[in-house]
mmCIF file of C-alpha atoms in Angstrom:
data_model
loop_
_atom_site.group_PDB
_atom_site.id
_atom_site.type_symbol
_atom_site.label_atom_id
_atom_site.label_comp_id
_atom_site.label_asym_id
_atom_site.label_seq_id
_atom_site.Cartn_x
_atom_site.Cartn_y
_atom_site.Cartn_z
ATOM 1 C CA UNK A 360 -60.445 -40.162 109.166
ATOM 2 C CA UNK A 361 -61.158 -37.099 111.294
ATOM 3 C CA UNK A 362 -64.240 -36.436 113.568
ATOM 4 C CA UNK A 363 -66.329 -34.522 111.090
ATOM 5 C CA UNK A 364 -65.754 -36.964 108.218
ATOM 6 C CA UNK A 365 -66.904 -39.942 110.723
ATOM 7 C CA UNK A 366 -70.062 -38.035 111.622
ATOM 8 C CA UNK A 367 -71.041 -37.442 108.157
ATOM 9 C CA UNK A 368 -70.525 -41.083 107.141
ATOM 10 C CA UNK A 369 -72.403 -42.540 110.406
ATOM 11 C CA UNK A 370 -75.187 -40.175 109.426
ATOM 12 C CA UNK A 371 -75.408 -41.825 105.897
ATOM 13 C CA UNK A 372 -76.263 -38.673 104.001
ATOM 14 C CA UNK A 373 -72.542 -37.411 103.323
ATOM 15 C CA UNK A 374 -69.305 -38.668 102.478
ATOM 16 C CA UNK A 375 -66.586 -36.126 102.376
ATOM 17 C CA UNK A 376 -67.963 -33.027 100.673
ATOM 18 C CA UNK A 377 -70.289 -34.986 98.298
ATOM 19 C CA UNK A 378 -73.783 -36.168 99.430
ATOM 20 C CA UNK A 379 -74.804 -39.974 98.824
ATOM 21 C CA UNK A 380 -77.727 -38.685 96.189
ATOM 22 C CA UNK A 381 -74.747 -36.789 94.433
ATOM 23 C CA UNK A 382 -72.766 -39.889 93.987
ATOM 24 C CA UNK A 383 -75.633 -41.871 92.818
ATOM 25 C CA UNK A 384 -76.550 -39.259 90.278
ATOM 26 C CA UNK A 385 -72.918 -39.109 88.928
ATOM 27 C CA UNK A 386 -73.286 -42.964 88.395
ATOM 28 C CA UNK A 387 -76.463 -42.567 85.968
ATOM 29 C CA UNK A 388 -75.857 -43.008 82.289
ATOM 30 C CA UNK A 389 -78.501 -40.481 81.709
ATOM 31 C CA UNK A 390 -77.735 -36.734 81.879
ATOM 32 C CA UNK A 391 -79.661 -35.148 84.810
ATOM 33 C CA UNK A 392 -80.162 -31.416 85.234
ATOM 34 C CA UNK A 393 -81.676 -29.849 88.431
ATOM 35 C CA UNK A 394 -82.923 -26.266 88.794
ATOM 36 C CA UNK A 395 -84.544 -23.791 90.669
ATOM 37 C CA UNK A 396 -86.594 -20.801 89.156
ATOM 38 C CA UNK A 397 -84.557 -21.216 85.901
ATOM 39 C CA UNK A 398 -81.306 -21.281 87.401
ATOM 40 C CA UNK A 399 -79.197 -24.573 87.526
ATOM 41 C CA UNK A 400 -78.639 -26.147 90.937
ATOM 42 C CA UNK A 401 -77.017 -29.454 89.965
ATOM 43 C CA UNK A 402 -75.633 -31.413 86.945
ATOM 44 C CA UNK A 403 -74.375 -35.021 87.150
ATOM 45 C CA UNK A 404 -71.350 -36.001 85.360
ATOM 46 C CA UNK A 405 -73.323 -37.351 82.303
ATOM 47 C CA UNK A 406 -74.895 -33.842 81.873
ATOM 48 C CA UNK A 407 -71.410 -32.277 82.223
ATOM 49 C CA UNK A 408 -70.274 -34.446 79.371
ATOM 50 C CA UNK A 409 -73.154 -33.904 77.088
ATOM 51 C CA UNK A 410 -73.148 -30.067 77.376
ATOM 52 C CA UNK A 411 -69.477 -29.762 77.794
ATOM 53 C CA UNK A 412 -69.870 -27.678 80.944
ATOM 54 C CA UNK A 413 -68.003 -28.659 84.164
ATOM 55 C CA UNK A 414 -70.180 -29.405 87.065
ATOM 56 C CA UNK A 415 -68.994 -26.650 89.230
ATOM 57 C CA UNK A 416 -69.249 -24.164 86.433
ATOM 58 C CA UNK A 417 -72.943 -25.181 85.510
ATOM 59 C CA UNK A 418 -74.307 -24.426 89.072
ATOM 60 C CA UNK A 419 -75.828 -20.895 89.524
ATOM 61 C CA UNK A 420 -75.985 -20.173 85.770
ATOM 62 C CA UNK A 421 -79.458 -19.908 83.852
ATOM 63 C CA UNK A 422 -80.516 -23.030 82.308
ATOM 64 C CA UNK A 423 -80.442 -21.742 78.730
ATOM 65 C CA UNK A 424 -76.668 -21.005 79.050
ATOM 66 C CA UNK A 425 -75.869 -24.754 79.979
ATOM 67 C CA UNK A 426 -78.479 -26.628 77.625
ATOM 68 C CA UNK A 427 -78.254 -23.937 74.905
ATOM 69 C CA UNK A 428 -81.396 -24.932 73.419
ATOM 70 C CA UNK A 429 -84.704 -22.990 73.685
ATOM 71 C CA UNK A 430 -86.595 -26.070 73.093
ATOM 72 C CA UNK A 431 -85.023 -27.615 76.320
ATOM 73 C CA UNK A 432 -85.477 -24.354 78.357
ATOM 74 C CA UNK A 433 -89.260 -24.563 77.341
ATOM 75 C CA UNK A 434 -89.437 -28.161 78.122
ATOM 76 C CA UNK A 435 -88.156 -27.700 81.559
ATOM 77 C CA UNK A 436 -90.871 -24.974 82.143
ATOM 78 C CA UNK A 437 -93.884 -26.773 80.957
ATOM 79 C CA UNK A 438 -92.743 -30.269 81.656
ATOM 80 C CA UNK A 439 -93.270 -33.360 79.537
ATOM 81 C CA UNK A 440 -91.156 -35.402 76.924
ATOM 82 C CA UNK A 441 -89.729 -34.955 73.424
ATOM 83 C CA UNK A 442 -87.006 -36.348 71.122
ATOM 84 C CA UNK A 443 -84.208 -34.268 69.726
ATOM 85 C CA UNK A 444 -81.784 -34.870 66.841
ATOM 86 C CA UNK A 445 -78.456 -33.157 67.781
ATOM 87 C CA UNK A 446 -75.088 -33.855 65.971
ATOM 88 C CA UNK A 447 -76.381 -37.029 64.609
ATOM 89 C CA UNK A 448 -77.649 -38.378 68.036
ATOM 90 C CA UNK A 449 -81.123 -39.021 69.015
ATOM 91 C CA UNK A 450 -81.885 -37.630 72.666
ATOM 92 C CA UNK A 451 -84.911 -38.565 74.638
ATOM 93 C CA UNK A 452 -85.674 -35.678 76.964
ATOM 94 C CA UNK A 453 -87.980 -35.525 79.693
ATOM 95 C CA UNK A 454 -88.881 -32.721 82.351
ATOM 96 C CA UNK A 455 -90.821 -32.484 85.566
ATOM 97 C CA UNK A 456 -91.325 -29.544 88.006
ATOM 98 C CA UNK A 457 -93.180 -28.972 91.000
ATOM 99 C CA UNK A 458 -95.287 -26.058 89.834
ATOM 100 C CA UNK A 459 -95.382 -23.195 92.455
ATOM 101 C CA UNK A 460 -92.031 -24.281 94.122
ATOM 102 C CA UNK A 461 -90.037 -23.498 91.042
ATOM 103 C CA UNK A 462 -88.183 -26.648 91.316
ATOM 104 C CA UNK A 463 -87.529 -28.721 88.119
ATOM 105 C CA UNK A 464 -85.452 -31.621 86.715
ATOM 106 C CA UNK A 465 -84.400 -32.528 83.172
ATOM 107 C CA UNK A 466 -83.543 -36.186 82.311
ATOM 108 C CA UNK A 467 -81.884 -36.770 78.860
ATOM 109 C CA UNK A 468 -81.235 -40.183 77.478
ATOM 110 C CA UNK A 469 -79.297 -40.936 74.359
ATOM 111 C CA UNK A 470 -81.321 -43.396 72.544
ATOM 112 C CA UNK A 471 -79.369 -43.286 69.284
ATOM 113 C CA UNK A 472 -78.333 -47.041 69.142
ATOM 114 C CA UNK A 473 -81.851 -48.267 70.139
ATOM 115 C CA UNK A 474 -83.431 -46.232 67.470
ATOM 116 C CA UNK A 475 -80.974 -47.549 64.948
ATOM 117 C CA UNK A 476 -81.596 -51.085 66.019
ATOM 118 C CA UNK A 477 -85.380 -50.518 65.864
ATOM 119 C CA UNK A 478 -85.056 -49.168 62.326
ATOM 120 C CA UNK A 479 -82.903 -52.254 61.343
ATOM 121 C CA UNK A 480 -85.433 -54.568 62.838
ATOM 122 C CA UNK A 481 -88.280 -53.102 60.701
ATOM 123 C CA UNK A 482 -86.204 -53.091 57.575
ATOM 124 C CA UNK A 483 -85.052 -56.666 58.086
ATOM 125 C CA UNK A 484 -88.658 -57.815 58.892
ATOM 126 C CA UNK A 485 -89.981 -56.156 55.583
ATOM 127 C CA UNK A 486 -87.025 -57.522 53.648
ATOM 128 C CA UNK A 487 -87.677 -61.116 55.012
ATOM 129 C CA UNK A 488 -91.462 -60.851 54.584
ATOM 130 C CA UNK A 489 -90.793 -60.117 50.954
ATOM 131 C CA UNK A 490 -88.092 -62.840 50.569
ATOM 132 C CA UNK A 491 -90.555 -65.460 51.998
ATOM 133 C CA UNK A 492 -93.325 -64.469 49.869
ATOM 134 C CA UNK A 493 -91.551 -65.831 46.467
ATOM 135 C CA UNK A 494 -90.775 -69.510 47.614
ATOM 136 C CA UNK A 495 -94.195 -69.834 49.509
ATOM 137 C CA UNK A 496 -95.834 -68.765 46.341
ATOM 138 C CA UNK A 497 -93.896 -71.075 44.423
ATOM 139 C CA UNK A 498 -94.501 -73.845 46.771
ATOM 140 C CA UNK A 499 -98.221 -73.321 46.585
ATOM 141 C CA UNK A 500 -98.115 -73.410 42.671
ATOM 142 C CA UNK A 501 -96.296 -76.697 42.910
ATOM 143 C CA UNK A 502 -98.780 -78.278 45.337
ATOM 144 C CA UNK A 503 -101.807 -77.130 43.307
ATOM 145 C CA UNK A 504 -100.190 -78.635 40.137
ATOM 146 C CA UNK A 505 -99.651 -81.906 41.946
ATOM 147 C CA UNK A 506 -103.270 -82.297 42.659
ATOM 148 C CA UNK A 507 -103.946 -83.078 39.021
ATOM 149 C CA UNK A 508 -102.959 -86.334 37.125
ATOM 150 C CA UNK A 509 -99.718 -85.778 35.095
ATOM 151 C CA UNK A 510 -97.124 -87.636 33.447
ATOM 152 C CA UNK A 511 -94.365 -89.073 36.070
ATOM 153 C CA UNK A 512 -91.804 -87.070 34.292
ATOM 154 C CA UNK A 513 -93.655 -83.895 34.606
ATOM 155 C CA UNK A 514 -94.649 -84.522 38.425
ATOM 156 C CA UNK A 515 -91.087 -85.296 39.219
ATOM 157 C CA UNK A 516 -90.053 -81.865 37.643
ATOM 158 C CA UNK A 517 -92.669 -80.295 40.058
ATOM 159 C CA UNK A 518 -91.185 -82.116 42.920
ATOM 160 C CA UNK A 519 -87.639 -81.030 42.331
ATOM 161 C CA UNK A 520 -88.969 -77.345 41.946
ATOM 162 C CA UNK A 521 -90.747 -77.716 45.322
ATOM 163 C CA UNK A 522 -87.631 -79.266 46.808
ATOM 164 C CA UNK A 523 -85.617 -76.385 45.795
ATOM 165 C CA UNK A 524 -88.046 -73.714 47.040
ATOM 166 C CA UNK A 525 -87.897 -75.708 50.376
ATOM 167 C CA UNK A 526 -84.150 -75.502 50.517
ATOM 168 C CA UNK A 527 -84.398 -71.737 49.906
ATOM 169 C CA UNK A 528 -86.992 -71.275 52.852
ATOM 170 C CA UNK A 529 -84.550 -73.284 55.142
ATOM 171 C CA UNK A 530 -81.738 -70.873 54.047
ATOM 172 C CA UNK A 531 -83.916 -68.093 54.841
ATOM 173 C CA UNK A 532 -84.701 -69.283 58.313
ATOM 174 C CA UNK A 533 -80.946 -69.864 58.867
ATOM 175 C CA UNK A 534 -80.129 -66.175 57.838
ATOM 176 C CA UNK A 535 -83.031 -64.922 60.277
ATOM 177 C CA UNK A 536 -81.650 -66.947 63.194
ATOM 178 C CA UNK A 537 -78.048 -66.400 62.675
ATOM 179 C CA UNK A 538 -77.859 -63.611 65.173
ATOM 180 C CA UNK A 539 -79.681 -65.586 67.851
ATOM 181 C CA UNK A 540 -78.372 -69.131 67.589
ATOM 182 C CA UNK A 541 -75.535 -69.843 70.205
ATOM 183 C CA UNK A 542 -72.088 -70.516 68.845
ATOM 184 C CA UNK A 543 -70.956 -74.148 68.918
ATOM 185 C CA UNK A 544 -67.386 -73.991 67.871
ATOM 186 C CA UNK A 545 -65.103 -76.864 67.564
ATOM 187 C CA UNK A 546 -61.912 -77.762 65.762
ATOM 188 C CA UNK A 547 -62.586 -78.962 62.190
ATOM 189 C CA UNK A 548 -60.759 -79.521 58.743
ATOM 190 C CA UNK A 549 -61.990 -77.301 56.166
ATOM 191 C CA UNK A 550 -62.482 -80.326 53.831
ATOM 192 C CA UNK A 551 -65.392 -81.369 56.276
ATOM 193 C CA UNK A 552 -67.261 -78.009 55.513
ATOM 194 C CA UNK A 553 -66.326 -77.941 51.721
ATOM 195 C CA UNK A 554 -67.730 -81.557 51.475
ATOM 196 C CA UNK A 555 -70.921 -80.346 53.059
ATOM 197 C CA UNK A 556 -71.371 -77.224 50.739
ATOM 198 C CA UNK A 557 -70.530 -79.289 47.716
ATOM 199 C CA UNK A 558 -73.150 -81.938 48.409
ATOM 200 C CA UNK A 559 -75.884 -79.129 49.117
ATOM 201 C CA UNK A 560 -74.924 -77.244 46.100
ATOM 202 C CA UNK A 561 -74.620 -80.043 43.695
ATOM 203 C CA UNK A 562 -78.015 -79.571 42.171
ATOM 204 C CA UNK A 563 -77.441 -75.999 41.397
ATOM 205 C CA UNK A 564 -73.939 -76.598 40.015
ATOM 206 C CA UNK A 565 -75.594 -79.124 37.566
ATOM 207 C CA UNK A 566 -78.159 -76.756 36.553
ATOM 208 C CA UNK A 567 -75.810 -73.946 35.900
ATOM 209 C CA UNK A 568 -73.176 -76.224 34.113
ATOM 210 C CA UNK A 569 -70.769 -74.919 36.540
ATOM 211 C CA UNK A 570 -67.460 -76.605 38.321
ATOM 212 C CA UNK A 571 -66.491 -76.061 41.913
ATOM 213 C CA UNK A 572 -63.134 -76.656 43.235
ATOM 214 C CA UNK A 573 -61.670 -76.307 46.768
ATOM 215 C CA UNK A 574 -58.151 -75.555 47.858
ATOM 216 C CA UNK A 575 -55.852 -77.241 50.283
ATOM 217 C CA UNK A 576 -57.166 -78.376 53.773
ATOM 218 C CA UNK A 577 -56.529 -76.597 57.008
ATOM 219 C CA UNK A 578 -57.545 -77.407 60.491
ATOM 220 C CA UNK A 579 -59.947 -74.433 61.835
ATOM 221 C CA UNK A 580 -61.795 -73.456 65.025
ATOM 222 C CA UNK A 581 -65.433 -72.511 64.104
ATOM 223 C CA UNK A 582 -69.087 -73.413 64.428
ATOM 224 C CA UNK A 583 -69.372 -75.862 61.493
ATOM 225 C CA UNK A 584 -73.035 -74.631 60.853
ATOM 226 C CA UNK A 585 -72.234 -71.110 60.623
ATOM 227 C CA UNK A 586 -68.999 -71.800 58.521
ATOM 228 C CA UNK A 587 -71.258 -73.769 56.061
ATOM 229 C CA UNK A 588 -73.641 -70.848 56.061
ATOM 230 C CA UNK A 589 -70.808 -68.525 55.050
ATOM 231 C CA UNK A 590 -69.488 -70.703 52.275
ATOM 232 C CA UNK A 591 -73.129 -71.316 50.922
ATOM 233 C CA UNK A 592 -73.777 -67.498 50.794
ATOM 234 C CA UNK A 593 -70.580 -66.697 48.868
ATOM 235 C CA UNK A 594 -70.476 -69.722 46.524
ATOM 236 C CA UNK A 595 -74.147 -69.285 45.726
ATOM 237 C CA UNK A 596 -73.375 -65.448 45.059
ATOM 238 C CA UNK A 597 -70.463 -66.470 42.766
ATOM 239 C CA UNK A 598 -72.846 -68.920 40.864
ATOM 240 C CA UNK A 599 -75.495 -66.145 40.561
ATOM 241 C CA UNK A 600 -73.340 -63.325 39.334
ATOM 242 C CA UNK A 601 -70.606 -64.921 37.575
ATOM 243 C CA UNK A 602 -71.070 -65.853 33.867
ATOM 244 C CA UNK A 603 -72.993 -69.083 33.247
ATOM 245 C CA UNK A 604 -70.950 -72.167 33.157
ATOM 246 C CA UNK A 605 -67.792 -70.703 34.514
ATOM 247 C CA UNK A 606 -65.944 -72.475 37.422
ATOM 248 C CA UNK A 607 -66.057 -71.137 40.821
ATOM 249 C CA UNK A 608 -62.846 -71.648 42.898
ATOM 250 C CA UNK A 609 -62.472 -71.710 46.628
ATOM 251 C CA UNK A 610 -58.935 -70.964 47.576
ATOM 252 C CA UNK A 611 -57.267 -71.317 50.930
ATOM 253 C CA UNK A 612 -54.085 -69.939 52.672
ATOM 254 C CA UNK A 613 -52.543 -69.973 56.125
ATOM 255 C CA UNK A 614 -52.096 -66.180 57.201
ATOM 256 C CA UNK A 615 -50.168 -66.706 60.602
ATOM 257 C CA UNK A 616 -52.632 -68.137 63.263
ATOM 258 C CA UNK A 617 -55.355 -67.542 60.840
ATOM 259 C CA UNK A 618 -56.871 -69.339 57.738
ATOM 260 C CA UNK A 619 -57.942 -67.185 54.711
ATOM 261 C CA UNK A 620 -60.615 -68.513 52.512
ATOM 262 C CA UNK A 621 -61.363 -66.849 49.080
ATOM 263 C CA UNK A 622 -64.289 -67.646 46.704
ATOM 264 C CA UNK A 623 -63.302 -66.404 43.244
ATOM 265 C CA UNK A 624 -65.754 -65.988 40.327
ATOM 266 C CA UNK A 625 -65.525 -64.522 36.533
ATOM 267 C CA UNK A 626 -67.958 -61.847 37.035
ATOM 268 C CA UNK A 627 -67.136 -58.344 35.935
ATOM 269 C CA UNK A 628 -65.437 -55.874 38.446
ATOM 270 C CA UNK A 629 -67.525 -54.426 41.178
ATOM 271 C CA UNK A 630 -66.957 -50.856 42.301
ATOM 272 C CA UNK A 631 -67.522 -50.112 46.035
ATOM 273 C CA UNK A 632 -66.949 -53.593 47.372
ATOM 274 C CA UNK A 633 -67.205 -52.800 51.031
ATOM 275 C CA UNK A 634 -70.525 -51.140 50.853
ATOM 276 C CA UNK A 635 -71.887 -54.718 49.524
ATOM 277 C CA UNK A 636 -71.372 -55.928 53.113
ATOM 278 C CA UNK A 637 -73.793 -53.498 54.743
ATOM 279 C CA UNK A 638 -77.463 -54.528 55.263
ATOM 280 C CA UNK A 639 -79.998 -54.178 52.601
ATOM 281 C CA UNK A 640 -77.123 -53.419 49.790
ATOM 282 C CA UNK A 641 -76.820 -55.124 46.340
ATOM 283 C CA UNK A 642 -74.357 -54.453 43.499
ATOM 284 C CA UNK A 643 -75.498 -52.221 40.920
ATOM 285 C CA UNK A 644 -75.473 -54.639 38.207
ATOM 286 C CA UNK A 645 -77.071 -57.529 40.429
ATOM 287 C CA UNK A 646 -79.908 -59.136 38.641
ATOM 288 C CA UNK A 647 -83.312 -59.991 39.694
ATOM 289 C CA UNK A 648 -84.539 -59.177 43.332
ATOM 290 C CA UNK A 649 -82.637 -60.113 46.477
ATOM 291 C CA UNK A 650 -82.708 -58.946 50.082
ATOM 292 C CA UNK A 651 -79.112 -57.525 49.979
ATOM 293 C CA UNK A 652 -78.577 -59.365 53.235
ATOM 294 C CA UNK A 653 -76.391 -62.198 52.200
ATOM 295 C CA UNK A 654 -73.099 -60.496 52.551
ATOM 296 C CA UNK A 655 -74.025 -58.578 55.683
ATOM 297 C CA UNK A 656 -74.722 -61.873 57.311
ATOM 298 C CA UNK A 657 -71.559 -63.320 56.227
ATOM 299 C CA UNK A 658 -69.663 -60.294 57.853
ATOM 300 C CA UNK A 659 -71.700 -60.734 60.899
ATOM 301 C CA UNK A 660 -70.791 -64.290 61.359
ATOM 302 C CA UNK A 661 -67.144 -63.731 60.644
ATOM 303 C CA UNK A 662 -66.771 -60.906 62.897
ATOM 304 C CA UNK A 663 -68.483 -63.189 65.704
ATOM 305 C CA UNK A 664 -65.409 -65.494 65.546
ATOM 306 C CA UNK A 665 -62.770 -62.435 65.295
ATOM 307 C CA UNK A 666 -62.141 -62.774 61.744
ATOM 308 C CA UNK A 667 -62.301 -60.238 58.756
ATOM 309 C CA UNK A 668 -64.642 -60.507 55.612
ATOM 310 C CA UNK A 669 -63.973 -58.311 52.317
ATOM 311 C CA UNK A 670 -64.195 -58.233 48.667
ATOM 312 C CA UNK A 671 -61.333 -57.571 46.233
ATOM 313 C CA UNK A 672 -60.024 -58.087 42.677
ATOM 314 C CA UNK A 673 -57.653 -61.113 42.128
ATOM 315 C CA UNK A 674 -56.084 -62.030 38.653
ATOM 316 C CA UNK A 675 -59.131 -60.619 36.776
ATOM 317 C CA UNK A 676 -61.548 -62.323 38.978
ATOM 318 C CA UNK A 677 -63.888 -61.286 41.931
ATOM 319 C CA UNK A 678 -62.715 -62.706 45.307
ATOM 320 C CA UNK A 679 -64.872 -62.587 48.391
ATOM 321 C CA UNK A 680 -62.547 -63.605 51.333
ATOM 322 C CA UNK A 681 -62.749 -64.004 54.993
ATOM 323 C CA UNK A 682 -60.485 -65.409 57.898
ATOM 324 C CA UNK A 683 -61.053 -67.752 60.791
ATOM 325 C CA UNK A 684 -58.902 -69.058 63.387
ATOM 326 C CA UNK A 685 -56.585 -71.891 62.602
ATOM 327 C CA UNK A 686 -55.292 -74.437 64.930
ATOM 328 C CA UNK A 687 -51.706 -75.165 63.567
ATOM 329 C CA UNK A 688 -52.168 -77.365 60.859
ATOM 330 C CA UNK A 689 -53.377 -80.784 59.920
ATOM 331 C CA UNK A 690 -52.265 -83.917 61.397
#
């Protein structure tokens, strides 16, 4: 290191040809533009990427030539904040100036992802509020009915209804918590998850007069509760949207180091199957009302352990499939 460079470092204000504040500005994720009397004096690396102008070329040019928006030029002149929609992105812009001195700064932050999450949270809250309202109202009706004397058979029927609605509420709570619950993965045979799902769905299978069968067992690595949630969502969908009384089959197959699970039903063909896995999306022929969150939750869980989830048509049946890590076979 030569003498001038050492002096610059000892001074603490310069490193080579670049000042320390300049280096800090280039580390910021926000785009920063500094100007004097409408002429650019400095842009950081993020600003150069945002406006597509190399830093050295931006310096000395009028602000408008760099930002290319009159709204931003006006914001710099008066100060304040605004949000812009530019090329499908949401930009939060803030400007400040020192008044008589002519110095001004513009800071631009990309808040697209933040706004998207806010919108999803609002939608999810509205959907869940609607979904909770139905079982809560049903439970209230059951409890009000049980206040009165009635034949034992009728009261037992009300109790069964209440238990079904309680189970529905429990499922909604599970769906709400899926994104926040920590993963507790372990090695387990698929048969263990299949047995749990079968027990929980036994009442619904009897009510619908439907049979449920499972394919060969495999050792897998997954969170047992989240795996159960995926199975319940897919099997309940098959029971709900398939013809009454038709069997639902859960097939399994080894795919290299992964295990593929497919839930097949006899429902009519479904167009645009991939869109069904998006939040708040239901099939065009889906009966009744629903949140449209079930398959979105399935894909979110499956992606969490590195797998894939999709829907297709197999031998005249709808197949909702997912993969999960295998551990080399049983035994």
